Coordinates of C-alpha atoms in Angstrom, one line a residue:
A1 CA -104.7 -92.5 203.3
A2 CA -102.5 -93.2 206.6
D3 CA -105.1 -91.9 208.8
G4 CA -107.6 -94.4 207.0
L5 CA -110.1 -91.5 206.0
G6 CA -111.5 -92.1 202.0
S7 CA -109.5 -89.5 199.6
I8 CA -112.0 -87.9 196.3
A9 CA -109.9 -88.2 193.1
I10 CA -109.3 -84.6 191.5
D11 CA -108.0 -83.4 187.9
T12 CA -104.1 -83.2 188.5
T13 CA -105.1 -79.0 188.8
Q14 CA -106.7 -80.3 191.7
L15 CA -105.5 -80.8 195.4
N16 CA -106.4 -83.9 196.6
M17 CA -107.2 -83.5 200.5
S18 CA -109.0 -85.6 203.5
V19 CA -112.2 -84.7 205.1
T20 CA -112.0 -84.0 208.6
D21 CA -115.2 -82.7 208.9
P22 CA -118.5 -83.8 207.8
T23 CA -120.6 -80.4 209.0
A24 CA -118.7 -78.4 206.9
W25 CA -119.2 -80.3 203.7
A26 CA -122.6 -80.0 204.4
T27 CA -122.8 -76.9 205.0
A28 CA -121.2 -75.7 202.1
M29 CA -122.1 -78.6 199.5
N30 CA -126.4 -77.0 200.4
N31 CA -125.3 -73.7 200.6
L32 CA -122.1 -73.2 198.0
G33 CA -121.4 -76.1 195.7
M34 CA -118.0 -76.4 197.6
V35 CA -116.4 -78.4 200.3
P36 CA -113.6 -77.0 202.6
V37 CA -110.2 -78.5 202.8
G38 CA -109.8 -80.7 205.6
L39 CA -107.9 -78.5 208.5
A40 CA -107.2 -78.4 211.7
G41 CA -109.2 -75.7 213.3
Q42 CA -109.6 -73.9 210.4
Q43 CA -112.1 -74.2 207.7
L44 CA -111.2 -74.1 204.4
V45 CA -112.9 -73.5 201.1
T46 CA -112.4 -73.9 197.3
D47 CA -113.9 -74.2 194.6
S48 CA -111.1 -76.7 193.5
I49 CA -111.9 -79.7 194.9
C50 CA -115.6 -79.2 194.7
V51 CA -116.8 -83.0 193.9
P52 CA -117.4 -84.1 190.3
G53 CA -121.6 -84.2 188.8
F54 CA -123.1 -82.1 191.8
D55 CA -125.1 -79.5 190.9
P56 CA -126.2 -76.9 193.7
S57 CA -129.1 -76.4 192.0
L58 CA -131.4 -79.2 192.3
S59 CA -132.5 -77.9 195.4
M60 CA -133.9 -74.2 193.6
M61 CA -135.6 -76.5 190.7
T62 CA -136.8 -79.1 192.5
G63 CA -138.0 -78.2 195.7
I64 CA -135.9 -81.7 197.0
T65 CA -133.4 -81.1 199.2
P66 CA -130.0 -82.2 198.2
I67 CA -128.2 -84.8 199.1
N68 CA -124.7 -84.7 200.2
P69 CA -122.9 -87.7 198.8
M70 CA -119.8 -86.8 201.7
I71 CA -122.5 -87.3 204.5
P72 CA -121.1 -90.4 206.7
G73 CA -122.8 -93.3 206.3
M74 CA -123.6 -92.6 202.3
G75 CA -121.1 -95.0 201.1
L76 CA -118.2 -92.6 200.5
V77 CA -117.4 -91.0 203.7
P78 CA -116.2 -93.0 206.1
P79 CA -117.4 -91.8 210.1
P80 CA -115.4 -88.9 211.1
P81 CA -111.6 -90.7 213.1
P82 CA -111.1 -89.2 216.9
T83 CA -110.3 -85.9 218.0
D84 CA -106.8 -86.9 218.8
V85 CA -106.0 -88.9 215.5
P86 CA -103.0 -86.1 213.9
V87 CA -104.2 -84.8 210.5
V88 CA -102.5 -85.9 207.8
K89 CA -102.3 -84.1 205.1
E90 CA -101.8 -85.1 200.8
I91 CA -99.5 -85.0 197.6
I92 CA -100.9 -81.5 195.9
H93 CA -99.9 -81.7 192.5
C94 CA -99.8 -78.8 190.1
K95 CA -98.5 -78.5 186.7
S96 CA -95.1 -77.7 187.0
C97 CA -94.6 -78.5 190.7
T98 CA -95.7 -81.0 193.5
L99 CA -95.6 -80.1 197.2
F100 CA -95.1 -83.0 199.4
P101 CA -97.2 -82.7 203.3
P102 CA -94.7 -82.4 206.2
N103 CA -94.2 -85.8 208.5
P104 CA -97.8 -85.5 210.4
N105 CA -95.8 -86.9 213.7
L106 CA -93.7 -83.6 213.4
P107 CA -95.7 -80.3 215.3
P108 CA -96.8 -78.2 213.4
P109 CA -95.2 -75.5 212.4
S110 CA -94.8 -71.6 214.5
T111 CA -96.9 -68.9 213.3
R112 CA -95.7 -65.4 214.8
E113 CA -99.0 -63.5 216.3
R114 CA -101.7 -62.1 213.7
P115 CA -101.6 -59.2 212.4
P116 CA -105.2 -56.9 212.9
G117 CA -106.5 -56.7 209.0
C118 CA -103.9 -59.3 207.4
K119 CA -103.8 -60.1 204.1
T120 CA -100.0 -60.3 203.3
V121 CA -98.2 -63.4 204.0
F122 CA -94.4 -64.2 203.8
V123 CA -92.8 -67.5 202.1
G124 CA -90.0 -68.5 202.9
G125 CA -87.7 -71.8 202.0
L126 CA -88.9 -71.4 197.9
P127 CA -86.8 -73.0 194.9
E128 CA -84.0 -71.1 194.2
N129 CA -84.8 -71.6 190.2
A130 CA -89.3 -70.8 191.2
T131 CA -90.2 -67.6 189.2
E132 CA -93.5 -65.6 189.9
E133 CA -95.6 -67.5 187.8
I134 CA -95.1 -70.9 189.8
I135 CA -95.3 -69.0 193.1
Q136 CA -98.5 -67.8 191.8
E137 CA -100.0 -70.8 190.2
V138 CA -99.6 -72.5 193.6
F139 CA -101.3 -69.9 195.7
E140 CA -103.4 -68.6 193.7
Q141 CA -105.4 -71.5 194.4
C142 CA -106.4 -70.1 198.1
G143 CA -107.5 -66.9 197.0
D144 CA -107.4 -64.0 194.0
I145 CA -103.4 -62.5 194.5
T146 CA -103.4 -58.7 194.6
A147 CA -99.4 -58.1 194.6
I148 CA -96.1 -61.3 194.2
R149 CA -93.7 -59.2 195.6
K150 CA -91.0 -61.7 195.3
S151 CA -87.2 -61.2 196.9
K152 CA -83.4 -62.5 195.3
K153 CA -83.6 -64.4 197.8
N154 CA -85.4 -67.6 198.7
F155 CA -88.6 -66.0 199.9
C156 CA -91.0 -63.8 198.2
H157 CA -94.1 -61.8 199.8
I158 CA -97.6 -62.2 198.6
R159 CA -100.8 -60.4 199.2
F160 CA -104.8 -61.6 198.7
A161 CA -107.6 -59.8 198.3
E162 CA -109.1 -61.2 200.9
E163 CA -108.0 -61.8 204.9
F164 CA -109.6 -65.5 205.1
M165 CA -107.2 -66.0 201.4
V166 CA -104.4 -66.0 203.9
D167 CA -105.5 -68.9 206.6
K168 CA -106.2 -71.2 204.1
A169 CA -101.8 -70.0 202.6
I170 CA -101.0 -70.1 205.7
Y171 CA -102.1 -74.6 205.4
L172 CA -99.0 -75.0 203.2
S173 CA -96.9 -74.1 206.0
G174 CA -94.4 -77.3 205.9
Y175 CA -95.0 -78.5 202.3
R176 CA -92.1 -79.5 200.7
M177 CA -92.4 -78.0 197.0
R178 CA -90.5 -79.8 194.0
L179 CA -90.1 -78.2 190.7
G180 CA -91.0 -80.7 187.7
S181 CA -89.2 -84.6 188.6
S182 CA -85.7 -82.7 188.8
T183 CA -83.2 -83.8 192.2
D184 CA -81.3 -80.5 191.9
K185 CA -81.0 -78.6 195.6
K186 CA -82.4 -75.4 193.9
D187 CA -85.7 -77.0 191.9
S188 CA -86.9 -78.1 196.1
G189 CA -87.4 -76.6 199.2
R190 CA -89.2 -76.4 202.4
L191 CA -92.3 -73.5 202.7
H192 CA -92.6 -71.7 205.7
V193 CA -95.8 -69.3 205.1
D194 CA -96.1 -66.7 208.3
F195 CA -98.0 -63.7 209.0
A196 CA -96.6 -60.8 207.1
Q197 CA -97.1 -57.2 208.2
A198 CA -98.2 -54.9 205.7
R199 CA -99.0 -51.2 205.8
D200 CA -101.2 -51.5 203.5
D201 CA -103.3 -53.6 204.5
F202 CA -102.9 -52.1 208.4
Y203 CA -104.2 -49.0 207.2
E204 CA -107.0 -50.7 204.5
W205 CA -107.9 -51.9 208.4
E206 CA -107.8 -48.9 210.3
C207 CA -109.9 -47.0 207.7
K208 CA -112.4 -50.0 208.6
Q209 CA -112.3 -49.7 211.9
R210 CA -112.8 -46.0 211.4
M211 CA -115.8 -45.9 209.2
L212 CA -117.2 -49.3 211.9
A213 CA -116.5 -46.1 214.2
R214 CA -118.6 -43.4 212.6
E215 CA -121.2 -46.0 211.7
E216 CA -121.6 -46.3 215.5
R217 CA -121.3 -42.9 216.5
H218 CA -123.8 -41.9 214.3
R219 CA -126.3 -44.7 215.8
R220 CA -125.4 -43.1 219.2
K221 CA -126.2 -39.9 218.0
M222 CA -129.8 -40.6 216.1
E223 CA -130.5 -42.7 219.3
E224 CA -129.5 -40.0 221.9
D225 CA -131.9 -37.5 219.4
R226 CA -134.3 -40.3 219.9
L227 CA -134.6 -40.2 223.4
R228 CA -133.6 -36.6 223.4
P229 CA -136.1 -34.2 225.8
P230 CA -136.9 -31.9 222.8
S231 CA -135.4 -28.3 223.5
P232 CA -137.1 -25.4 224.7
P233 CA -139.0 -22.3 222.4
A234 CA -137.2 -20.2 221.1
I235 CA -136.7 -17.0 223.1
M236 CA -137.8 -13.7 220.6
H237 CA -135.8 -10.5 220.6
Y238 CA -137.4 -7.6 222.7
S239 CA -139.4 -4.8 220.7
E240 CA -142.1 -2.6 221.8
H241 CA -144.7 -5.4 220.2
E242 CA -143.3 -8.4 221.6
A243 CA -143.1 -6.5 224.9
A244 CA -147.1 -5.4 224.5
L245 CA -148.1 -9.2 223.6
L246 CA -145.9 -10.7 226.5
A247 CA -147.6 -8.6 228.9
E248 CA -150.7 -9.6 227.3
K249 CA -149.8 -13.3 228.1
L250 CA -148.0 -12.7 232.1
K251 CA -152.0 -11.6 232.7
D252 CA -153.1 -15.2 232.5
D253 CA -152.6 -17.6 234.7
S254 CA -152.0 -20.3 231.7
K255 CA -149.3 -18.8 230.0
F256 CA -147.7 -17.0 233.1
S257 CA -145.2 -20.2 232.7
E258 CA -143.7 -19.6 229.3
A259 CA -144.5 -15.6 229.9
I260 CA -142.4 -15.3 232.7
T261 CA -139.2 -16.6 231.2
V262 CA -139.0 -14.8 228.6
L263 CA -139.8 -11.6 230.6
L264 CA -136.2 -13.5 233.0
T265 CA -134.1 -14.0 229.5
W266 CA -135.0 -10.1 227.7
I267 CA -133.8 -9.1 231.6
E268 CA -130.9 -11.0 232.2
R269 CA -129.8 -10.1 227.6
G270 CA -129.7 -6.4 229.4
E271 CA -133.3 -4.7 227.8
V272 CA -133.9 -2.6 230.0
N273 CA -132.8 0.7 229.3
R274 CA -134.2 4.4 230.5
R275 CA -136.6 4.0 227.5
S276 CA -138.1 0.6 228.2
A277 CA -138.6 1.2 231.8
N278 CA -141.4 1.8 232.5
Q279 CA -142.6 -0.8 230.8
F280 CA -140.5 -3.8 232.2
Y281 CA -141.6 -2.4 235.8
S282 CA -145.0 -2.8 234.1
M283 CA -145.4 -6.3 233.4
V284 CA -143.0 -6.8 236.5
Q285 CA -146.2 -5.4 238.5
S286 CA -147.9 -7.8 236.1
A287 CA -145.6 -11.4 237.8
N288 CA -146.2 -9.8 240.9
S289 CA -150.2 -9.8 240.5
H290 CA -149.1 -13.9 240.6
V291 CA -148.2 -13.6 244.1
R292 CA -151.6 -14.1 245.3
R293 CA -152.5 -17.0 243.3
L294 CA -149.7 -19.1 244.1
M295 CA -150.2 -18.7 247.7
N296 CA -153.9 -19.5 247.4
E297 CA -153.2 -22.9 245.4
K298 CA -150.2 -23.7 248.0
A299 CA -153.1 -23.1 250.5
A300 CA -155.4 -25.2 248.5
H301 CA -151.9 -28.1 248.3
E302 CA -152.0 -27.9 252.1
Q303 CA -155.3 -29.1 252.7
E304 CA -155.1 -31.8 250.4
M305 CA -152.2 -32.9 252.3
E306 CA -153.9 -32.0 255.6
Q307 CA -157.1 -34.4 254.3
A308 CA -154.3 -36.7 253.1
K309 CA -152.2 -37.3 256.2
E310 CA -156.1 -37.1 258.3
S311 CA -157.3 -39.9 256.0
F312 CA -154.1 -42.0 256.0
K313 CA -153.7 -41.4 259.9
N314 CA -157.6 -43.4 260.2
A315 CA -156.7 -45.9 258.2
L316 CA -153.7 -46.7 260.4
T317 CA -155.8 -46.7 263.8
G318 CA -158.0 -49.2 261.6
I319 CA -154.7 -51.4 260.7
L320 CA -153.3 -50.9 263.9
T321 CA -157.1 -52.4 266.1
Q322 CA -157.0 -55.1 263.4
F323 CA -153.4 -56.0 264.4
E324 CA -153.8 -55.9 268.3
Q325 CA -157.4 -58.2 267.9
I326 CA -154.4 -60.4 265.7
V327 CA -152.5 -60.4 268.7
A328 CA -155.4 -60.9 271.1
V329 CA -156.2 -64.2 269.7
F330 CA -152.5 -65.0 269.6
N331 CA -152.5 -64.0 272.6
A332 CA -156.0 -66.5 273.4
S333 CA -153.9 -69.5 271.9
T334 CA -151.7 -69.5 273.9
R335 CA -153.3 -70.3 277.0
Q336 CA -153.3 -73.2 278.5
K337 CA -157.4 -74.1 278.3
A338 CA -156.3 -73.7 274.3
W339 CA -152.5 -74.3 273.9
D340 CA -152.1 -78.0 275.0
H341 CA -154.3 -79.5 272.0
F342 CA -151.9 -78.4 269.8
S343 CA -149.5 -80.5 268.2
K344 CA -145.2 -78.9 268.3
A345 CA -145.4 -78.0 265.5
Q346 CA -148.6 -76.2 265.6
R347 CA -147.3 -74.6 268.9
K348 CA -144.3 -73.4 267.1
N349 CA -145.8 -71.6 264.6
I350 CA -147.9 -70.1 266.6
D351 CA -145.8 -68.6 268.6
I352 CA -143.7 -67.2 265.8
W353 CA -146.5 -65.4 264.3
R354 CA -147.7 -63.7 267.8
K355 CA -144.2 -62.7 267.6
H356 CA -143.7 -60.9 264.3
S357 CA -147.7 -59.9 265.0
E358 CA -146.2 -58.0 267.8
E359 CA -143.3 -56.7 266.2
L360 CA -145.6 -55.7 263.1
R361 CA -148.8 -54.2 265.8
N362 CA -145.7 -51.8 267.4
A363 CA -144.0 -50.4 264.5
H364 CA -147.7 -49.1 263.9
S365 CA -147.9 -48.4 267.3
E366 CA -144.9 -46.2 267.4
Q367 CA -145.9 -44.2 263.7
L368 CA -149.4 -43.3 264.7
M369 CA -147.5 -41.5 267.6
G370 CA -145.0 -39.8 266.3
I371 CA -147.5 -38.4 263.9
R372 CA -149.7 -37.3 266.6
R373 CA -146.6 -35.6 268.9
E374 CA -145.9 -33.9 264.9
E375 CA -149.6 -32.3 265.5
E376 CA -149.5 -32.1 269.1
M377 CA -145.8 -29.7 268.3
E378 CA -147.7 -28.0 265.3
M379 CA -151.1 -27.0 267.8
S380 CA -148.0 -25.6 270.0
D381 CA -146.6 -23.7 267.4
D382 CA -149.7 -21.9 266.4
D383 CA -150.5 -21.6 269.8
S384 CA -147.6 -19.9 270.6
S385 CA -148.7 -16.8 267.7
D386 CA -151.5 -16.5 268.5
N387 CA -151.1 -15.6 271.1
P388 CA -151.4 -11.5 272.0
S389 CA -148.1 -9.6 272.3
K390 CA -147.0 -6.1 274.0
K391 CA -148.1 -3.3 271.9
L392 CA -145.6 0.2 272.2
R393 CA -146.3 3.1 273.3
V394 CA -147.2 5.8 269.9
D395 CA -143.7 6.9 270.4
D396 CA -142.2 3.7 269.6
S397 CA -144.4 3.0 266.7
A398 CA -143.2 6.2 265.2
L399 CA -139.5 5.1 265.1
A400 CA -140.6 2.2 264.2
A401 CA -142.7 3.4 260.8
Q402 CA -139.5 6.2 260.3
A403 CA -137.1 3.2 260.1
Y404 CA -139.5 1.1 258.3
A405 CA -139.7 3.8 255.9
L406 CA -136.1 5.0 256.2
K407 CA -135.4 1.1 254.9
E408 CA -137.2 1.8 252.2
E409 CA -135.8 4.7 250.7
N410 CA -132.1 2.4 251.5
D411 CA -133.5 0.1 249.0
S412 CA -135.1 2.4 246.9
L413 CA -131.0 4.3 246.6
R414 CA -129.6 0.7 246.2
W415 CA -132.0 -0.6 242.6
Q416 CA -130.7 4.2 241.7
L417 CA -127.4 3.0 242.6
D418 CA -127.5 -0.2 240.3
A419 CA -128.9 1.1 237.7
Y420 CA -126.6 3.8 237.2
R421 CA -124.1 0.8 237.7
N422 CA -125.3 -0.3 234.5
E423 CA -125.9 2.4 232.4
V424 CA -122.3 2.9 233.1
E425 CA -121.7 -0.2 231.4
L426 CA -123.6 -0.1 229.4
L427 CA -121.7 3.3 228.1
K428 CA -118.2 1.0 228.4
Q429 CA -119.7 -1.0 226.4
E430 CA -120.8 1.3 223.1
K431 CA -118.1 3.2 223.3
G432 CA -115.5 -0.3 222.9
Q433 CA -112.7 -0.1 220.1
L434 CA -113.4 3.5 218.4
F435 CA -111.1 6.2 217.8
R436 CA -111.3 8.8 220.3
T437 CA -114.2 12.3 218.8
E438 CA -115.9 14.4 220.1
E439 CA -118.4 11.8 220.8
S440 CA -116.5 9.8 222.9
L441 CA -115.0 12.9 224.7
T442 CA -118.6 13.4 225.4
K443 CA -119.7 10.3 226.3
D444 CA -116.1 10.5 228.9
Q445 CA -117.5 13.0 230.7
Q446 CA -121.5 11.7 231.0
L447 CA -119.0 9.1 232.2
Q448 CA -117.1 11.3 234.8
F449 CA -120.3 12.4 235.8
L450 CA -122.6 8.9 236.7
Q451 CA -119.0 8.2 239.0
Q452 CA -119.0 11.2 240.8
T453 CA -122.7 10.3 240.9
M454 CA -122.2 7.5 242.1
Q455 CA -120.2 8.1 244.9
G456 CA -122.6 10.9 246.4
M457 CA -125.1 8.5 246.2
Q458 CA -123.0 5.9 248.4
Q459 CA -122.2 8.4 250.9
Q460 CA -125.8 8.8 251.0
L461 CA -126.7 5.8 251.1
L462 CA -123.6 5.5 254.0
S463 CA -125.1 8.5 256.0
I464 CA -129.0 6.8 256.2
Q465 CA -127.8 3.5 257.4
E466 CA -126.2 6.3 259.9
E467 CA -129.1 7.6 260.4
L468 CA -130.9 3.9 260.0
N469 CA -128.8 3.2 262.9
N470 CA -129.4 6.3 264.6
K471 CA -133.1 6.2 264.5
K472 CA -132.5 2.0 265.5
S473 CA -131.0 3.2 268.7
E474 CA -133.4 5.8 269.5
L475 CA -135.7 2.6 268.8
E476 CA -134.1 0.8 271.9
Q477 CA -133.8 3.7 274.8
A478 CA -137.2 5.0 274.3
K479 CA -138.4 1.2 274.9
E480 CA -135.7 1.2 277.9
E481 CA -137.9 4.6 278.8
Q482 CA -140.5 2.8 278.9
T483 CA -140.3 0.3 281.0
H484 CA -138.7 2.2 283.3
T485 CA -141.6 5.0 283.4
Q486 CA -143.9 1.4 284.0
A487 CA -141.2 0.8 286.9
M488 CA -142.4 3.7 287.8
L489 CA -146.2 4.0 287.8
K490 CA -146.2 0.7 288.9
V491 CA -144.1 2.3 292.5
L492 CA -146.0 5.5 292.7
Q493 CA -149.7 4.0 292.1
E494 CA -148.3 1.8 295.3
Q495 CA -147.5 5.0 297.4
L496 CA -150.7 6.5 296.3
K497 CA -152.8 4.0 297.1
S498 CA -151.2 3.3 300.7
A499 CA -151.1 7.8 301.5
K500 CA -154.7 6.9 300.6
E501 CA -155.1 4.3 303.3
L502 CA -153.3 6.7 305.8
A503 CA -155.7 9.6 304.8
E504 CA -158.7 7.1 305.6
I505 CA -156.8 5.9 308.2
N506 CA -156.1 9.5 309.6
G507 CA -159.5 11.3 308.7
H508 CA -157.8 13.4 306.2
D509 CA -160.4 15.1 303.3
E510 CA -160.7 14.3 300.0
S511 CA -159.0 18.2 299.3
Q512 CA -155.6 16.4 300.9
A513 CA -156.0 13.0 298.3
N514 CA -156.3 15.2 295.2
E515 CA -153.2 17.2 296.0
I516 CA -151.4 13.8 296.6
N517 CA -152.6 12.3 292.9
V518 CA -151.0 16.4 291.6
L519 CA -148.2 15.3 292.8
T520 CA -147.9 12.0 291.5
V521 CA -148.6 13.7 288.3
A522 CA -145.7 16.2 289.1
L523 CA -143.4 13.4 290.0
V524 CA -143.9 11.3 286.7
N525 CA -143.6 14.4 284.2
Q526 CA -140.4 15.4 286.0
D527 CA -139.3 11.7 285.6
R528 CA -140.2 12.1 281.9
E529 CA -138.3 15.8 281.3
K530 CA -135.6 14.2 283.1
N531 CA -135.8 11.0 280.7
L532 CA -136.0 13.6 277.4
E533 CA -133.3 15.7 278.2
K534 CA -131.6 12.9 278.8
R535 CA -132.1 11.3 274.8
S536 CA -131.5 14.6 273.6
P537 CA -127.6 14.7 273.8
G538 CA -125.7 18.4 274.4
L539 CA -123.0 19.5 273.1
K540 CA -119.3 17.7 273.8
S541 CA -116.7 21.4 273.1
E542 CA -117.3 25.0 272.8
K543 CA -115.4 23.8 268.7
E544 CA -118.8 22.7 268.6
A545 CA -121.2 25.6 269.2
L546 CA -118.7 27.7 267.1
L547 CA -119.3 25.6 264.2
I548 CA -123.1 25.9 264.9
G549 CA -123.1 28.9 265.9
I550 CA -121.6 29.4 261.9
I551 CA -123.3 26.6 259.9
S552 CA -126.3 28.9 261.5
T553 CA -125.6 31.9 259.4
F554 CA -124.4 30.7 256.5
L555 CA -128.0 28.6 255.6
H556 CA -129.7 31.7 256.8
V557 CA -128.4 33.5 254.5
H558 CA -129.3 30.1 251.7
P559 CA -132.4 30.0 252.5
F560 CA -132.7 27.7 249.6
G561 CA -130.5 25.0 251.5
A562 CA -126.9 24.1 250.5
N563 CA -125.5 20.7 250.7
I564 CA -122.8 18.8 252.2
E565 CA -120.3 20.1 249.6
Y566 CA -121.2 23.3 249.5
L567 CA -121.3 23.5 253.3
W568 CA -117.8 21.1 253.5
S569 CA -115.7 23.8 251.3
Y570 CA -117.0 27.0 253.1
M571 CA -116.5 25.7 256.9
Q572 CA -113.0 24.1 255.3
Q573 CA -111.7 27.7 254.6
L574 CA -111.8 28.7 258.4
D575 CA -110.6 25.6 259.4
S576 CA -109.0 22.8 257.2
R577 CA -108.8 20.1 259.1
I578 CA -113.0 19.7 259.2
S579 CA -114.0 16.6 257.8
A580 CA -117.6 16.9 255.6
N581 CA -119.1 13.4 257.4
E582 CA -118.3 15.4 260.8
I583 CA -120.7 18.0 259.1
E584 CA -122.8 16.0 258.0
M585 CA -122.6 14.0 262.4
L586 CA -123.0 17.5 263.7
L587 CA -126.6 18.7 261.9
M588 CA -128.2 15.1 262.4
R589 CA -128.1 15.2 265.6
L590 CA -129.6 18.6 266.2
P591 CA -132.8 18.2 264.2
R592 CA -135.0 21.0 265.7
M593 CA -132.4 23.2 264.0
F594 CA -130.9 21.3 260.9
K595 CA -132.9 19.7 258.3
Q596 CA -132.3 17.8 255.0
E597 CA -134.2 17.8 251.6
F598 CA -133.7 16.5 248.8
T599 CA -134.7 18.3 245.5
G600 CA -134.5 17.2 242.2
V601 CA -135.4 13.9 240.3
G602 CA -132.9 10.8 238.7
A603 CA -129.7 11.6 237.9
T604 CA -129.8 15.1 239.7
L605 CA -131.3 14.2 242.4
E606 CA -129.4 16.5 245.2
K607 CA -129.6 16.3 249.5
R608 CA -129.5 19.7 251.3
W609 CA -129.8 21.1 254.6
K610 CA -131.5 23.8 256.1
F611 CA -131.9 25.9 258.9
C612 CA -135.2 25.8 260.6
A613 CA -134.0 26.6 264.1
F614 CA -137.2 29.2 263.9
E615 CA -140.0 26.8 263.3
G616 CA -138.6 25.2 266.2
I617 CA -138.5 27.3 268.3
K618 CA -142.5 27.8 267.2
T619 CA -143.0 24.1 267.7
V620 CA -141.9 24.6 271.1

């Protein structure tokens, strides 16, 4: 060989190629019983260049590691050549043709970019007289051929069974092919082997990639399922039996969390209706009974937190004390009495340690001072909350209680309104896409009735809100009157005290002092009456007096009262410009003449006004 390497004599049907990678030889011989053809940058393995007489099963039979006769130093193959020496290809003899290698000094033949999953090669420069049998004879040494597509011109496409076989075929690029021993131009040609892009190869590669992607997704899904937290238990459907069991669970502290989740799910699903409202109310009441337990647990945890804070503060105080002692040691060391005996390096270290300790001590002291400031702020808040506030008078407390009752009534009416809305929605859902029959007509009537009831409830809610605002304004007026009365009382007390002193000086008897007291009380009562007169606004116009007379006559002949719509329809015949809201505001301004009462339950709830002037006169 031109590069000085040894060659291997093989039959005429085999290839004669030089060996450039002894490691590849040893691996192939030990594991496969085959040797690779020397290929720059790639390893080419073929059964046609195995060493004759070498038994690869020697290691399995005797247990002795086989010796590769091609290892350098055994006398068959010289040491590997330097990497900069070009690889020289040998002549390849086949039955029908001979392949002559290209000039080793020429650059290697160029190839296109390898397509993904390439199993097909393009072979150009074939002799004109080359047949498919000759092409198969040459290229079947690279691997199993699945198809050969030969063109009328001097090229063909060869598809192999595996991808690595394409690398072996590319090795033959640049060889000159000669058929037999003929020197005719039609019997020779220079081969050009390159990667070819075939749809079958790309389809198989895509299928393989999809299979790998499916396996990866399946693996990730299995990993996610393994790491995913367990799903919550399924919520059972509502029934009376399940509701009874849930009510028992709600009373148990250990099962309360699970039971309250089920209750919340049922309510969100819309299981609450007229039939199950009482049962749900009892379960909600049971849930409310746990509030006290939770507050006690919170108080216990807060106590534990306070104890932990106290222990932390004590530990921090101890640490700060030790820091103070360490800083004192450093300060004592820096005094001249001891400082002169240390070396320069020791003084430097002591100074660094002292500064570091002082920084840490200051940081801990600031943290401790911050904790103490927070405790002082909490104590000041507690003191301010413990200060007794001034008590209101009996009238103010009564007004506040009445305002609170009105607020509760307002909340209950709002809840009833929400219940009616839910019923309307349920009726709409039940109605669905059915044809209009007699049942659907009755449902429409019920729906209209519920809508009218809802409108009445909304008007009633607005009136109650206005009444609540009026009560709040009355409460504020009462507070102002209280302060005014207290100021007047203080002035009168001072006048009384000065009058008594003058009486004692002038020698008046006790009867004059009593007269002064009586006069004082009379002035206070007179002032109170004036305030009451100011609080109760009079009639604004003659029209309001006429309306009050007509309404009084109308309600007097209706001893059981009448609702505001009935009263408004009667008054509208006399004056078409009057509104129901105006009549209701007028009635609310005179609570001693007119009072309102609620009759009925649920959907039949109705508000009626009654004439009570005679009872008001008796009470006055």
